[in-house]
Amino acid sequence: KEDALGIPLKSEFDEAKMPVSVEFIFTVSILVFMVVGQVIAWILYSAVPAYQSKIAFLAANDLGWIYIGLPLIHRAMTFGITRNLVSARQAAKINVPDQQVYKVYTKPTEPKLGYVLMEKEGVLGRFNRAQRALQNYLEVAPFLLAFFLAGGFVFPFPAFCLAILFSLARIASAIGYTHSPEGRMAGNMFSMLLLAILEGLVFFSGWNAVLAQ
């Protein structure tokens, strides 16, 4: 349901439907994903001596700080910018796939018209959601490529497997999103877990390279 100007009466993040705030859920989810990535990185590192020699190479060339920096930059965006967006979206009650709210100009003496939002029904709604799925992927693609290249130097086959699974999860998310906003969630969450594991490989490599210096 919407008000007279087309703004939803409730946010999809409405705290009345959640036992805790959306900020808490978002923060805890990210931390859990990061811990999973670190655990898997440690298991791989302990099992394969070749991975240890790659980290020794990073240490010898003082590259550990680069590897630590990549996840820190990513998490600054995740905890800072994205968390800020989620809070603002919740307060404005603007739900996906809408990304902006446009005002129709009227003269001060004329009645105020409704806001302009995305079409959500029919074939046009499916197109809008499919387009948003593409943009969702492009938002994380730079970090995927950075983690894949950096992590792949130390853990080549695990990084390859994670990147392939990430891509398949994003395809599933895009197809689901095209059908409905809720349809994106399973693929998105699984892909972010895979990205966090890949990120864990990078951070683990950098941290151990710095300690080895």
mmCIF file with all atom_site columns, C-alpha atoms in Angstrom:
data_model
loop_
_atom_site.group_PDB
_atom_site.id
_atom_site.type_symbol
_atom_site.label_atom_id
_atom_site.label_alt_id
_atom_site.label_comp_id
_atom_site.label_asym_id
_atom_site.label_entity_id
_atom_site.label_seq_id
_atom_site.pdbx_PDB_ins_code
_atom_site.Cartn_x
_atom_site.Cartn_y
_atom_site.Cartn_z
_atom_site.occupancy
_atom_site.B_iso_or_equiv
_atom_site.pdbx_formal_charge
_atom_site.auth_seq_id
_atom_site.auth_comp_id
_atom_site.auth_asym_id
_atom_site.auth_atom_id
_atom_site.pdbx_PDB_model_num
ATOM 1   C CA . LYS A 1 1   ? 0.000  0.000   0.000   1.00 0.00 ? 1   LYS A CA 1
ATOM 2   C CA . GLU A 1 2   ? 1.107  3.548   -0.799  1.00 0.00 ? 2   GLU A CA 1
ATOM 3   C CA . ASP A 1 3   ? 0.222  7.034   0.347   1.00 0.00 ? 3   ASP A CA 1
ATOM 4   C CA . ALA A 1 4   ? -1.381 9.630   -1.896  1.00 0.00 ? 4   ALA A CA 1
ATOM 5   C CA . LEU A 1 5   ? 1.991  10.477  -3.488  1.00 0.00 ? 5   LEU A CA 1
ATOM 6   C CA . GLY A 1 6   ? 2.988  6.884   -4.207  1.00 0.00 ? 6   GLY A CA 1
ATOM 7   C CA . ILE A 1 7   ? 5.394  6.275   -1.293  1.00 0.00 ? 7   ILE A CA 1
ATOM 8   C CA . PRO A 1 8   ? 4.957  2.884   0.444   1.00 0.00 ? 8   PRO A CA 1
ATOM 9   C CA . LEU A 1 9   ? 3.369  3.081   3.867   1.00 0.00 ? 9   LEU A CA 1
ATOM 10  C CA . LYS A 1 10  ? 5.879  0.568   5.253   1.00 0.00 ? 10  LYS A CA 1
ATOM 11  C CA . SER A 1 11  ? 9.496  -0.245  4.519   1.00 0.00 ? 11  SER A CA 1
ATOM 12  C CA . GLU A 1 12  ? 10.436 -3.828  3.653   1.00 0.00 ? 12  GLU A CA 1
ATOM 13  C CA . PHE A 1 13  ? 12.901 -3.393  6.534   1.00 0.00 ? 13  PHE A CA 1
ATOM 14  C CA . ASP A 1 14  ? 10.100 -2.381  8.897   1.00 0.00 ? 14  ASP A CA 1
ATOM 15  C CA . GLU A 1 15  ? 11.380 -3.160  12.398  1.00 0.00 ? 15  GLU A CA 1
ATOM 16  C CA . ALA A 1 16  ? 7.849  -4.052  13.461  1.00 0.00 ? 16  ALA A CA 1
ATOM 17  C CA . LYS A 1 17  ? 8.348  -7.266  11.504  1.00 0.00 ? 17  LYS A CA 1
ATOM 18  C CA . MET A 1 18  ? 11.808 -7.954  12.951  1.00 0.00 ? 18  MET A CA 1
ATOM 19  C CA . PRO A 1 19  ? 12.920 -8.750  16.491  1.00 0.00 ? 19  PRO A CA 1
ATOM 20  C CA . VAL A 1 20  ? 16.094 -6.680  15.950  1.00 0.00 ? 20  VAL A CA 1
ATOM 21  C CA . SER A 1 21  ? 17.082 -3.727  13.773  1.00 0.00 ? 21  SER A CA 1
ATOM 22  C CA . VAL A 1 22  ? 18.107 -4.115  10.154  1.00 0.00 ? 22  VAL A CA 1
ATOM 23  C CA . GLU A 1 23  ? 21.477 -2.529  10.992  1.00 0.00 ? 23  GLU A CA 1
ATOM 24  C CA . PHE A 1 24  ? 22.153 -5.288  13.519  1.00 0.00 ? 24  PHE A CA 1
ATOM 25  C CA . ILE A 1 25  ? 21.182 -8.038  11.081  1.00 0.00 ? 25  ILE A CA 1
ATOM 26  C CA . PHE A 1 26  ? 23.349 -6.530  8.356   1.00 0.00 ? 26  PHE A CA 1
ATOM 27  C CA . THR A 1 27  ? 26.404 -6.125  10.608  1.00 0.00 ? 27  THR A CA 1
ATOM 28  C CA . VAL A 1 28  ? 26.182 -9.605  12.112  1.00 0.00 ? 28  VAL A CA 1
ATOM 29  C CA . SER A 1 29  ? 25.728 -11.200 8.678   1.00 0.00 ? 29  SER A CA 1
ATOM 30  C CA . ILE A 1 30  ? 28.877 -9.555  7.361   1.00 0.00 ? 30  ILE A CA 1
ATOM 31  C CA . LEU A 1 31  ? 30.899 -10.571 10.426  1.00 0.00 ? 31  LEU A CA 1
ATOM 32  C CA . VAL A 1 32  ? 29.740 -14.178 10.131  1.00 0.00 ? 32  VAL A CA 1
ATOM 33  C CA . PHE A 1 33  ? 30.698 -14.282 6.467   1.00 0.00 ? 33  PHE A CA 1
ATOM 34  C CA . MET A 1 34  ? 34.143 -12.873 7.273   1.00 0.00 ? 34  MET A CA 1
ATOM 35  C CA . VAL A 1 35  ? 34.752 -15.492 9.986   1.00 0.00 ? 35  VAL A CA 1
ATOM 36  C CA . VAL A 1 36  ? 33.760 -18.302 7.619   1.00 0.00 ? 36  VAL A CA 1
ATOM 37  C CA . GLY A 1 37  ? 36.252 -16.990 5.064   1.00 0.00 ? 37  GLY A CA 1
ATOM 38  C CA . GLN A 1 38  ? 39.051 -16.911 7.617   1.00 0.00 ? 38  GLN A CA 1
ATOM 39  C CA . VAL A 1 39  ? 38.364 -20.453 8.819   1.00 0.00 ? 39  VAL A CA 1
ATOM 40  C CA . ILE A 1 40  ? 38.401 -21.886 5.297   1.00 0.00 ? 40  ILE A CA 1
ATOM 41  C CA . ALA A 1 41  ? 41.589 -19.972 4.473   1.00 0.00 ? 41  ALA A CA 1
ATOM 42  C CA . TRP A 1 42  ? 43.312 -21.469 7.525   1.00 0.00 ? 42  TRP A CA 1
ATOM 43  C CA . ILE A 1 43  ? 42.210 -25.002 6.586   1.00 0.00 ? 43  ILE A CA 1
ATOM 44  C CA . LEU A 1 44  ? 43.553 -24.623 3.049   1.00 0.00 ? 44  LEU A CA 1
ATOM 45  C CA . TYR A 1 45  ? 46.790 -23.059 4.242   1.00 0.00 ? 45  TYR A CA 1
ATOM 46  C CA . SER A 1 46  ? 47.436 -25.855 6.736   1.00 0.00 ? 46  SER A CA 1
ATOM 47  C CA . ALA A 1 47  ? 46.726 -28.617 4.212   1.00 0.00 ? 47  ALA A CA 1
ATOM 48  C CA . VAL A 1 48  ? 48.806 -27.514 1.203   1.00 0.00 ? 48  VAL A CA 1
ATOM 49  C CA . PRO A 1 49  ? 52.534 -26.610 1.587   1.00 0.00 ? 49  PRO A CA 1
ATOM 50  C CA . ALA A 1 50  ? 52.551 -24.867 -1.813  1.00 0.00 ? 50  ALA A CA 1
ATOM 51  C CA . TYR A 1 51  ? 50.254 -22.179 -0.438  1.00 0.00 ? 51  TYR A CA 1
ATOM 52  C CA . GLN A 1 52  ? 52.735 -21.490 2.356   1.00 0.00 ? 52  GLN A CA 1
ATOM 53  C CA . SER A 1 53  ? 55.525 -20.864 -0.165  1.00 0.00 ? 53  SER A CA 1
ATOM 54  C CA . LYS A 1 54  ? 53.361 -18.295 -1.960  1.00 0.00 ? 54  LYS A CA 1
ATOM 55  C CA . ILE A 1 55  ? 52.805 -16.417 1.280   1.00 0.00 ? 55  ILE A CA 1
ATOM 56  C CA . ALA A 1 56  ? 56.549 -16.523 1.889   1.00 0.00 ? 56  ALA A CA 1
ATOM 57  C CA . PHE A 1 57  ? 56.957 -14.832 -1.524  1.00 0.00 ? 57  PHE A CA 1
ATOM 58  C CA . LEU A 1 58  ? 54.539 -12.086 -0.474  1.00 0.00 ? 58  LEU A CA 1
ATOM 59  C CA . ALA A 1 59  ? 56.491 -11.574 2.724   1.00 0.00 ? 59  ALA A CA 1
ATOM 60  C CA . ALA A 1 60  ? 59.828 -11.424 0.920   1.00 0.00 ? 60  ALA A CA 1
ATOM 61  C CA . ASN A 1 61  ? 58.497 -8.696  -1.394  1.00 0.00 ? 61  ASN A CA 1
ATOM 62  C CA . ASP A 1 62  ? 56.641 -6.713  1.283   1.00 0.00 ? 62  ASP A CA 1
ATOM 63  C CA . LEU A 1 63  ? 53.274 -7.319  -0.434  1.00 0.00 ? 63  LEU A CA 1
ATOM 64  C CA . GLY A 1 64  ? 51.338 -8.305  2.652   1.00 0.00 ? 64  GLY A CA 1
ATOM 65  C CA . TRP A 1 65  ? 50.050 -4.777  3.208   1.00 0.00 ? 65  TRP A CA 1
ATOM 66  C CA . ILE A 1 66  ? 48.486 -4.729  -0.268  1.00 0.00 ? 66  ILE A CA 1
ATOM 67  C CA . TYR A 1 67  ? 46.655 -7.945  0.534   1.00 0.00 ? 67  TYR A CA 1
ATOM 68  C CA . ILE A 1 68  ? 45.431 -6.601  3.869   1.00 0.00 ? 68  ILE A CA 1
ATOM 69  C CA . GLY A 1 69  ? 44.388 -3.319  2.253   1.00 0.00 ? 69  GLY A CA 1
ATOM 70  C CA . LEU A 1 70  ? 42.002 -4.869  -0.275  1.00 0.00 ? 70  LEU A CA 1
ATOM 71  C CA . PRO A 1 71  ? 39.603 -6.363  2.313   1.00 0.00 ? 71  PRO A CA 1
ATOM 72  C CA . LEU A 1 72  ? 39.828 -3.240  4.478   1.00 0.00 ? 72  LEU A CA 1
ATOM 73  C CA . ILE A 1 73  ? 38.785 -1.043  1.560   1.00 0.00 ? 73  ILE A CA 1
ATOM 74  C CA . HIS A 1 74  ? 35.942 -3.425  0.771   1.00 0.00 ? 74  HIS A CA 1
ATOM 75  C CA . ARG A 1 75  ? 34.708 -3.516  4.348   1.00 0.00 ? 75  ARG A CA 1
ATOM 76  C CA . ALA A 1 76  ? 34.892 0.258   4.669   1.00 0.00 ? 76  ALA A CA 1
ATOM 77  C CA . MET A 1 77  ? 32.415 0.395   1.799   1.00 0.00 ? 77  MET A CA 1
ATOM 78  C CA . THR A 1 78  ? 30.267 -2.399  3.221   1.00 0.00 ? 78  THR A CA 1
ATOM 79  C CA . PHE A 1 79  ? 30.068 -1.155  6.791   1.00 0.00 ? 79  PHE A CA 1
ATOM 80  C CA . GLY A 1 80  ? 30.045 2.536   5.921   1.00 0.00 ? 80  GLY A CA 1
ATOM 81  C CA . ILE A 1 81  ? 28.438 3.351   2.596   1.00 0.00 ? 81  ILE A CA 1
ATOM 82  C CA . THR A 1 82  ? 26.131 0.361   2.213   1.00 0.00 ? 82  THR A CA 1
ATOM 83  C CA . ARG A 1 83  ? 24.981 0.463   5.832   1.00 0.00 ? 83  ARG A CA 1
ATOM 84  C CA . ASN A 1 84  ? 24.234 4.176   5.394   1.00 0.00 ? 84  ASN A CA 1
ATOM 85  C CA . LEU A 1 85  ? 22.164 3.387   2.301   1.00 0.00 ? 85  LEU A CA 1
ATOM 86  C CA . VAL A 1 86  ? 20.183 0.670   4.068   1.00 0.00 ? 86  VAL A CA 1
ATOM 87  C CA . SER A 1 87  ? 19.344 3.052   6.929   1.00 0.00 ? 87  SER A CA 1
ATOM 88  C CA . ALA A 1 88  ? 18.281 5.818   4.541   1.00 0.00 ? 88  ALA A CA 1
ATOM 89  C CA . ARG A 1 89  ? 16.180 3.408   2.473   1.00 0.00 ? 89  ARG A CA 1
ATOM 90  C CA . GLN A 1 90  ? 14.427 2.173   5.590   1.00 0.00 ? 90  GLN A CA 1
ATOM 91  C CA . ALA A 1 91  ? 13.671 5.698   6.806   1.00 0.00 ? 91  ALA A CA 1
ATOM 92  C CA . ALA A 1 92  ? 12.361 6.792   3.397   1.00 0.00 ? 92  ALA A CA 1
ATOM 93  C CA . LYS A 1 93  ? 10.325 3.569   2.981   1.00 0.00 ? 93  LYS A CA 1
ATOM 94  C CA . ILE A 1 94  ? 11.629 3.166   -0.553  1.00 0.00 ? 94  ILE A CA 1
ATOM 95  C CA . ASN A 1 95  ? 11.801 -0.526  -1.390  1.00 0.00 ? 95  ASN A CA 1
ATOM 96  C CA . VAL A 1 96  ? 13.701 -2.361  -4.106  1.00 0.00 ? 96  VAL A CA 1
ATOM 97  C CA . PRO A 1 97  ? 13.958 -2.171  -7.040  1.00 0.00 ? 97  PRO A CA 1
ATOM 98  C CA . ASP A 1 98  ? 13.481 1.618   -6.672  1.00 0.00 ? 98  ASP A CA 1
ATOM 99  C CA . GLN A 1 99  ? 16.801 3.453   -6.382  1.00 0.00 ? 99  GLN A CA 1
ATOM 100 C CA . GLN A 1 100 ? 15.727 7.085   -6.649  1.00 0.00 ? 100 GLN A CA 1
ATOM 101 C CA . VAL A 1 101 ? 12.580 9.103   -6.063  1.00 0.00 ? 101 VAL A CA 1
ATOM 102 C CA . TYR A 1 102 ? 11.741 11.772  -8.648  1.00 0.00 ? 102 TYR A CA 1
ATOM 103 C CA . LYS A 1 103 ? 9.503  14.740  -8.034  1.00 0.00 ? 103 LYS A CA 1
ATOM 104 C CA . VAL A 1 104 ? 7.095  15.992  -10.703 1.00 0.00 ? 104 VAL A CA 1
ATOM 105 C CA . TYR A 1 105 ? 7.425  19.763  -10.921 1.00 0.00 ? 105 TYR A CA 1
ATOM 106 C CA . THR A 1 106 ? 4.296  21.769  -10.217 1.00 0.00 ? 106 THR A CA 1
ATOM 107 C CA . LYS A 1 107 ? 3.807  25.456  -9.633  1.00 0.00 ? 107 LYS A CA 1
ATOM 108 C CA . PRO A 1 108 ? 3.267  26.526  -6.008  1.00 0.00 ? 108 PRO A CA 1
ATOM 109 C CA . THR A 1 109 ? -0.380 27.230  -6.790  1.00 0.00 ? 109 THR A CA 1
ATOM 110 C CA . GLU A 1 110 ? -0.994 23.788  -8.354  1.00 0.00 ? 110 GLU A CA 1
ATOM 111 C CA . PRO A 1 111 ? -1.776 20.518  -6.534  1.00 0.00 ? 111 PRO A CA 1
ATOM 112 C CA . LYS A 1 112 ? 1.254  18.382  -5.739  1.00 0.00 ? 112 LYS A CA 1
ATOM 113 C CA . LEU A 1 113 ? 1.550  15.330  -7.987  1.00 0.00 ? 113 LEU A CA 1
ATOM 114 C CA . GLY A 1 114 ? 2.780  11.890  -7.019  1.00 0.00 ? 114 GLY A CA 1
ATOM 115 C CA . TYR A 1 115 ? 6.454  10.895  -7.037  1.00 0.00 ? 115 TYR A CA 1
ATOM 116 C CA . VAL A 1 116 ? 7.899  8.982   -9.972  1.00 0.00 ? 116 VAL A CA 1
ATOM 117 C CA . LEU A 1 117 ? 9.047  5.449   -9.114  1.00 0.00 ? 117 LEU A CA 1
ATOM 118 C CA . MET A 1 118 ? 9.831  2.317   -11.101 1.00 0.00 ? 118 MET A CA 1
ATOM 119 C CA . GLU A 1 119 ? 7.112  0.269   -12.758 1.00 0.00 ? 119 GLU A CA 1
ATOM 120 C CA . LYS A 1 120 ? 6.875  -2.996  -10.821 1.00 0.00 ? 120 LYS A CA 1
ATOM 121 C CA . GLU A 1 121 ? 4.150  -4.876  -12.673 1.00 0.00 ? 121 GLU A CA 1
ATOM 122 C CA . GLY A 1 122 ? 4.094  -6.856  -15.898 1.00 0.00 ? 122 GLY A CA 1
ATOM 123 C CA . VAL A 1 123 ? 6.850  -7.108  -18.464 1.00 0.00 ? 123 VAL A CA 1
ATOM 124 C CA . LEU A 1 124 ? 8.151  -3.625  -17.637 1.00 0.00 ? 124 LEU A CA 1
ATOM 125 C CA . GLY A 1 125 ? 8.504  -4.561  -13.991 1.00 0.00 ? 125 GLY A CA 1
ATOM 126 C CA . ARG A 1 126 ? 10.425 -7.697  -14.969 1.00 0.00 ? 126 ARG A CA 1
ATOM 127 C CA . PHE A 1 127 ? 12.726 -5.567  -17.120 1.00 0.00 ? 127 PHE A CA 1
ATOM 128 C CA . ASN A 1 128 ? 13.368 -3.099  -14.298 1.00 0.00 ? 128 ASN A CA 1
ATOM 129 C CA . ARG A 1 129 ? 14.260 -5.879  -11.879 1.00 0.00 ? 129 ARG A CA 1
ATOM 130 C CA . ALA A 1 130 ? 16.474 -7.616  -14.445 1.00 0.00 ? 130 ALA A CA 1
ATOM 131 C CA . GLN A 1 131 ? 18.305 -4.323  -14.974 1.00 0.00 ? 131 GLN A CA 1
ATOM 132 C CA . ARG A 1 132 ? 18.758 -3.908  -11.221 1.00 0.00 ? 132 ARG A CA 1
ATOM 133 C CA . ALA A 1 133 ? 20.174 -7.439  -10.997 1.00 0.00 ? 133 ALA A CA 1
ATOM 134 C CA . LEU A 1 134 ? 22.834 -6.439  -13.539 1.00 0.00 ? 134 LEU A CA 1
ATOM 135 C CA . GLN A 1 135 ? 23.691 -3.325  -11.532 1.00 0.00 ? 135 GLN A CA 1
ATOM 136 C CA . ASN A 1 136 ? 23.868 -5.371  -8.327  1.00 0.00 ? 136 ASN A CA 1
ATOM 137 C CA . TYR A 1 137 ? 26.487 -7.556  -9.989  1.00 0.00 ? 137 TYR A CA 1
ATOM 138 C CA . LEU A 1 138 ? 28.464 -4.597  -11.332 1.00 0.00 ? 138 LEU A CA 1
ATOM 139 C CA . GLU A 1 139 ? 28.581 -3.098  -7.823  1.00 0.00 ? 139 GLU A CA 1
ATOM 140 C CA . VAL A 1 140 ? 30.553 -6.068  -6.498  1.00 0.00 ? 140 VAL A CA 1
ATOM 141 C CA . ALA A 1 141 ? 32.401 -7.099  -9.684  1.00 0.00 ? 141 ALA A CA 1
ATOM 142 C CA . PRO A 1 142 ? 35.492 -4.905  -9.022  1.00 0.00 ? 142 PRO A CA 1
ATOM 143 C CA . PHE A 1 143 ? 36.037 -6.526  -5.633  1.00 0.00 ? 143 PHE A CA 1
ATOM 144 C CA . LEU A 1 144 ? 35.381 -9.988  -7.038  1.00 0.00 ? 144 LEU A CA 1
ATOM 145 C CA . LEU A 1 145 ? 38.075 -9.480  -9.672  1.00 0.00 ? 145 LEU A CA 1
ATOM 146 C CA . ALA A 1 146 ? 40.524 -7.962  -7.168  1.00 0.00 ? 146 ALA A CA 1
ATOM 147 C CA . PHE A 1 147 ? 40.035 -10.802 -4.678  1.00 0.00 ? 147 PHE A CA 1
ATOM 148 C CA . PHE A 1 148 ? 40.169 -13.405 -7.442  1.00 0.00 ? 148 PHE A CA 1
ATOM 149 C CA . LEU A 1 149 ? 43.502 -12.146 -8.772  1.00 0.00 ? 149 LEU A CA 1
ATOM 150 C CA . ALA A 1 150 ? 45.095 -11.548 -5.369  1.00 0.00 ? 150 ALA A CA 1
ATOM 151 C CA . GLY A 1 151 ? 43.699 -14.653 -3.721  1.00 0.00 ? 151 GLY A CA 1
ATOM 152 C CA . GLY A 1 152 ? 44.302 -16.731 -6.814  1.00 0.00 ? 152 GLY A CA 1
ATOM 153 C CA . PHE A 1 153 ? 48.027 -16.064 -6.687  1.00 0.00 ? 153 PHE A CA 1
ATOM 154 C CA . VAL A 1 154 ? 48.268 -17.853 -3.336  1.00 0.00 ? 154 VAL A CA 1
ATOM 155 C CA . PHE A 1 155 ? 45.262 -20.200 -3.593  1.00 0.00 ? 155 PHE A CA 1
ATOM 156 C CA . PRO A 1 156 ? 44.730 -20.673 -7.366  1.00 0.00 ? 156 PRO A CA 1
ATOM 157 C CA . PHE A 1 157 ? 42.326 -23.620 -7.520  1.00 0.00 ? 157 PHE A CA 1
ATOM 158 C CA . PRO A 1 158 ? 40.212 -22.619 -4.491  1.00 0.00 ? 158 PRO A CA 1
ATOM 159 C CA . ALA A 1 159 ? 39.920 -19.098 -5.916  1.00 0.00 ? 159 ALA A CA 1
ATOM 160 C CA . PHE A 1 160 ? 38.855 -20.521 -9.280  1.00 0.00 ? 160 PHE A CA 1
ATOM 161 C CA . CYS A 1 161 ? 36.154 -22.667 -7.667  1.00 0.00 ? 161 CYS A CA 1
ATOM 162 C CA . LEU A 1 162 ? 34.862 -19.785 -5.553  1.00 0.00 ? 162 LEU A CA 1
ATOM 163 C CA . ALA A 1 163 ? 34.699 -17.427 -8.545  1.00 0.00 ? 163 ALA A CA 1
ATOM 164 C CA . ILE A 1 164 ? 32.762 -19.946 -10.633 1.00 0.00 ? 164 ILE A CA 1
ATOM 165 C CA . LEU A 1 165 ? 30.299 -20.639 -7.822  1.00 0.00 ? 165 LEU A CA 1
ATOM 166 C CA . PHE A 1 166 ? 29.926 -16.887 -7.212  1.00 0.00 ? 166 PHE A CA 1
ATOM 167 C CA . SER A 1 167 ? 29.053 -16.361 -10.877 1.00 0.00 ? 167 SER A CA 1
ATOM 168 C CA . LEU A 1 168 ? 26.465 -19.154 -10.841 1.00 0.00 ? 168 LEU A CA 1
ATOM 169 C CA . ALA A 1 169 ? 24.924 -17.765 -7.656  1.00 0.00 ? 169 ALA A CA 1
ATOM 170 C CA . ARG A 1 170 ? 24.648 -14.321 -9.227  1.00 0.00 ? 170 ARG A CA 1
ATOM 171 C CA . ILE A 1 171 ? 22.978 -15.774 -12.322 1.00 0.00 ? 171 ILE A CA 1
ATOM 172 C CA . ALA A 1 172 ? 20.437 -17.516 -10.075 1.00 0.00 ? 172 ALA A CA 1
ATOM 173 C CA . SER A 1 173 ? 19.934 -14.270 -8.167  1.00 0.00 ? 173 SER A CA 1
ATOM 174 C CA . ALA A 1 174 ? 19.347 -12.314 -11.378 1.00 0.00 ? 174 ALA A CA 1
ATOM 175 C CA . ILE A 1 175 ? 16.753 -14.800 -12.620 1.00 0.00 ? 175 ILE A CA 1
ATOM 176 C CA . GLY A 1 176 ? 15.030 -14.781 -9.244  1.00 0.00 ? 176 GLY A CA 1
ATOM 177 C CA . TYR A 1 177 ? 15.097 -10.983 -9.028  1.00 0.00 ? 177 TYR A CA 1
ATOM 178 C CA . THR A 1 178 ? 13.483 -10.739 -12.464 1.00 0.00 ? 178 THR A CA 1
ATOM 179 C CA . HIS A 1 179 ? 10.497 -12.653 -11.091 1.00 0.00 ? 179 HIS A CA 1
ATOM 180 C CA . SER A 1 180 ? 10.245 -10.799 -7.765  1.00 0.00 ? 180 SER A CA 1
ATOM 181 C CA . PRO A 1 181 ? 12.370 -8.708  -5.366  1.00 0.00 ? 181 PRO A CA 1
ATOM 182 C CA . GLU A 1 182 ? 12.358 -11.567 -2.851  1.00 0.00 ? 182 GLU A CA 1
ATOM 183 C CA . GLY A 1 183 ? 13.666 -13.939 -5.515  1.00 0.00 ? 183 GLY A CA 1
ATOM 184 C CA . ARG A 1 184 ? 17.096 -12.326 -5.416  1.00 0.00 ? 184 ARG A CA 1
ATOM 185 C CA . MET A 1 185 ? 17.848 -13.140 -1.788  1.00 0.00 ? 185 MET A CA 1
ATOM 186 C CA . ALA A 1 186 ? 19.032 -16.779 -1.877  1.00 0.00 ? 186 ALA A CA 1
ATOM 187 C CA . GLY A 1 187 ? 21.488 -16.206 -4.733  1.00 0.00 ? 187 GLY A CA 1
ATOM 188 C CA . ASN A 1 188 ? 22.668 -12.891 -3.301  1.00 0.00 ? 188 ASN A CA 1
ATOM 189 C CA . MET A 1 189 ? 23.328 -14.277 0.167   1.00 0.00 ? 189 MET A CA 1
ATOM 190 C CA . PHE A 1 190 ? 25.142 -17.343 -1.145  1.00 0.00 ? 190 PHE A CA 1
ATOM 191 C CA . SER A 1 191 ? 27.255 -15.241 -3.507  1.00 0.00 ? 191 SER A CA 1
ATOM 192 C CA . MET A 1 192 ? 28.221 -12.868 -0.687  1.00 0.00 ? 192 MET A CA 1
ATOM 193 C CA . LEU A 1 193 ? 29.268 -15.826 1.443   1.00 0.00 ? 193 LEU A CA 1
ATOM 194 C CA . LEU A 1 194 ? 31.464 -17.035 -1.431  1.00 0.00 ? 194 LEU A CA 1
ATOM 195 C CA . LEU A 1 195 ? 32.913 -13.543 -1.866  1.00 0.00 ? 195 LEU A CA 1
ATOM 196 C CA . ALA A 1 196 ? 33.670 -13.375 1.870   1.00 0.00 ? 196 ALA A CA 1
ATOM 197 C CA . ILE A 1 197 ? 35.500 -16.706 1.660   1.00 0.00 ? 197 ILE A CA 1
ATOM 198 C CA . LEU A 1 198 ? 37.542 -15.398 -1.263  1.00 0.00 ? 198 LEU A CA 1
ATOM 199 C CA . GLU A 1 199 ? 38.161 -12.215 0.691   1.00 0.00 ? 199 GLU A CA 1
ATOM 200 C CA . GLY A 1 200 ? 39.252 -14.349 3.629   1.00 0.00 ? 200 GLY A CA 1
ATOM 201 C CA . LEU A 1 201 ? 41.899 -15.987 1.459   1.00 0.00 ? 201 LEU A CA 1
ATOM 202 C CA . VAL A 1 202 ? 43.271 -12.551 0.583   1.00 0.00 ? 202 VAL A CA 1
ATOM 203 C CA . PHE A 1 203 ? 43.270 -11.191 4.123   1.00 0.00 ? 203 PHE A CA 1
ATOM 204 C CA . PHE A 1 204 ? 44.755 -14.390 5.529   1.00 0.00 ? 204 PHE A CA 1
ATOM 205 C CA . SER A 1 205 ? 47.552 -14.252 2.946   1.00 0.00 ? 205 SER A CA 1
ATOM 206 C CA . GLY A 1 206 ? 48.341 -10.621 3.729   1.00 0.00 ? 206 GLY A CA 1
ATOM 207 C CA . TRP A 1 207 ? 48.202 -11.040 7.487   1.00 0.00 ? 207 TRP A CA 1
ATOM 208 C CA . ASN A 1 208 ? 50.528 -14.043 7.490   1.00 0.00 ? 208 ASN A CA 1
ATOM 209 C CA . ALA A 1 209 ? 52.885 -12.364 5.026   1.00 0.00 ? 209 ALA A CA 1
ATOM 210 C CA . VAL A 1 210 ? 53.204 -9.348  7.343   1.00 0.00 ? 210 VAL A CA 1
ATOM 211 C CA . LEU A 1 211 ? 53.762 -11.577 10.375  1.00 0.00 ? 211 LEU A CA 1
ATOM 212 C CA . ALA A 1 212 ? 56.456 -13.504 8.510   1.00 0.00 ? 212 ALA A CA 1
ATOM 213 C CA . GLN A 1 213 ? 58.539 -10.394 7.800   1.00 0.00 ? 213 GLN A CA 1
#
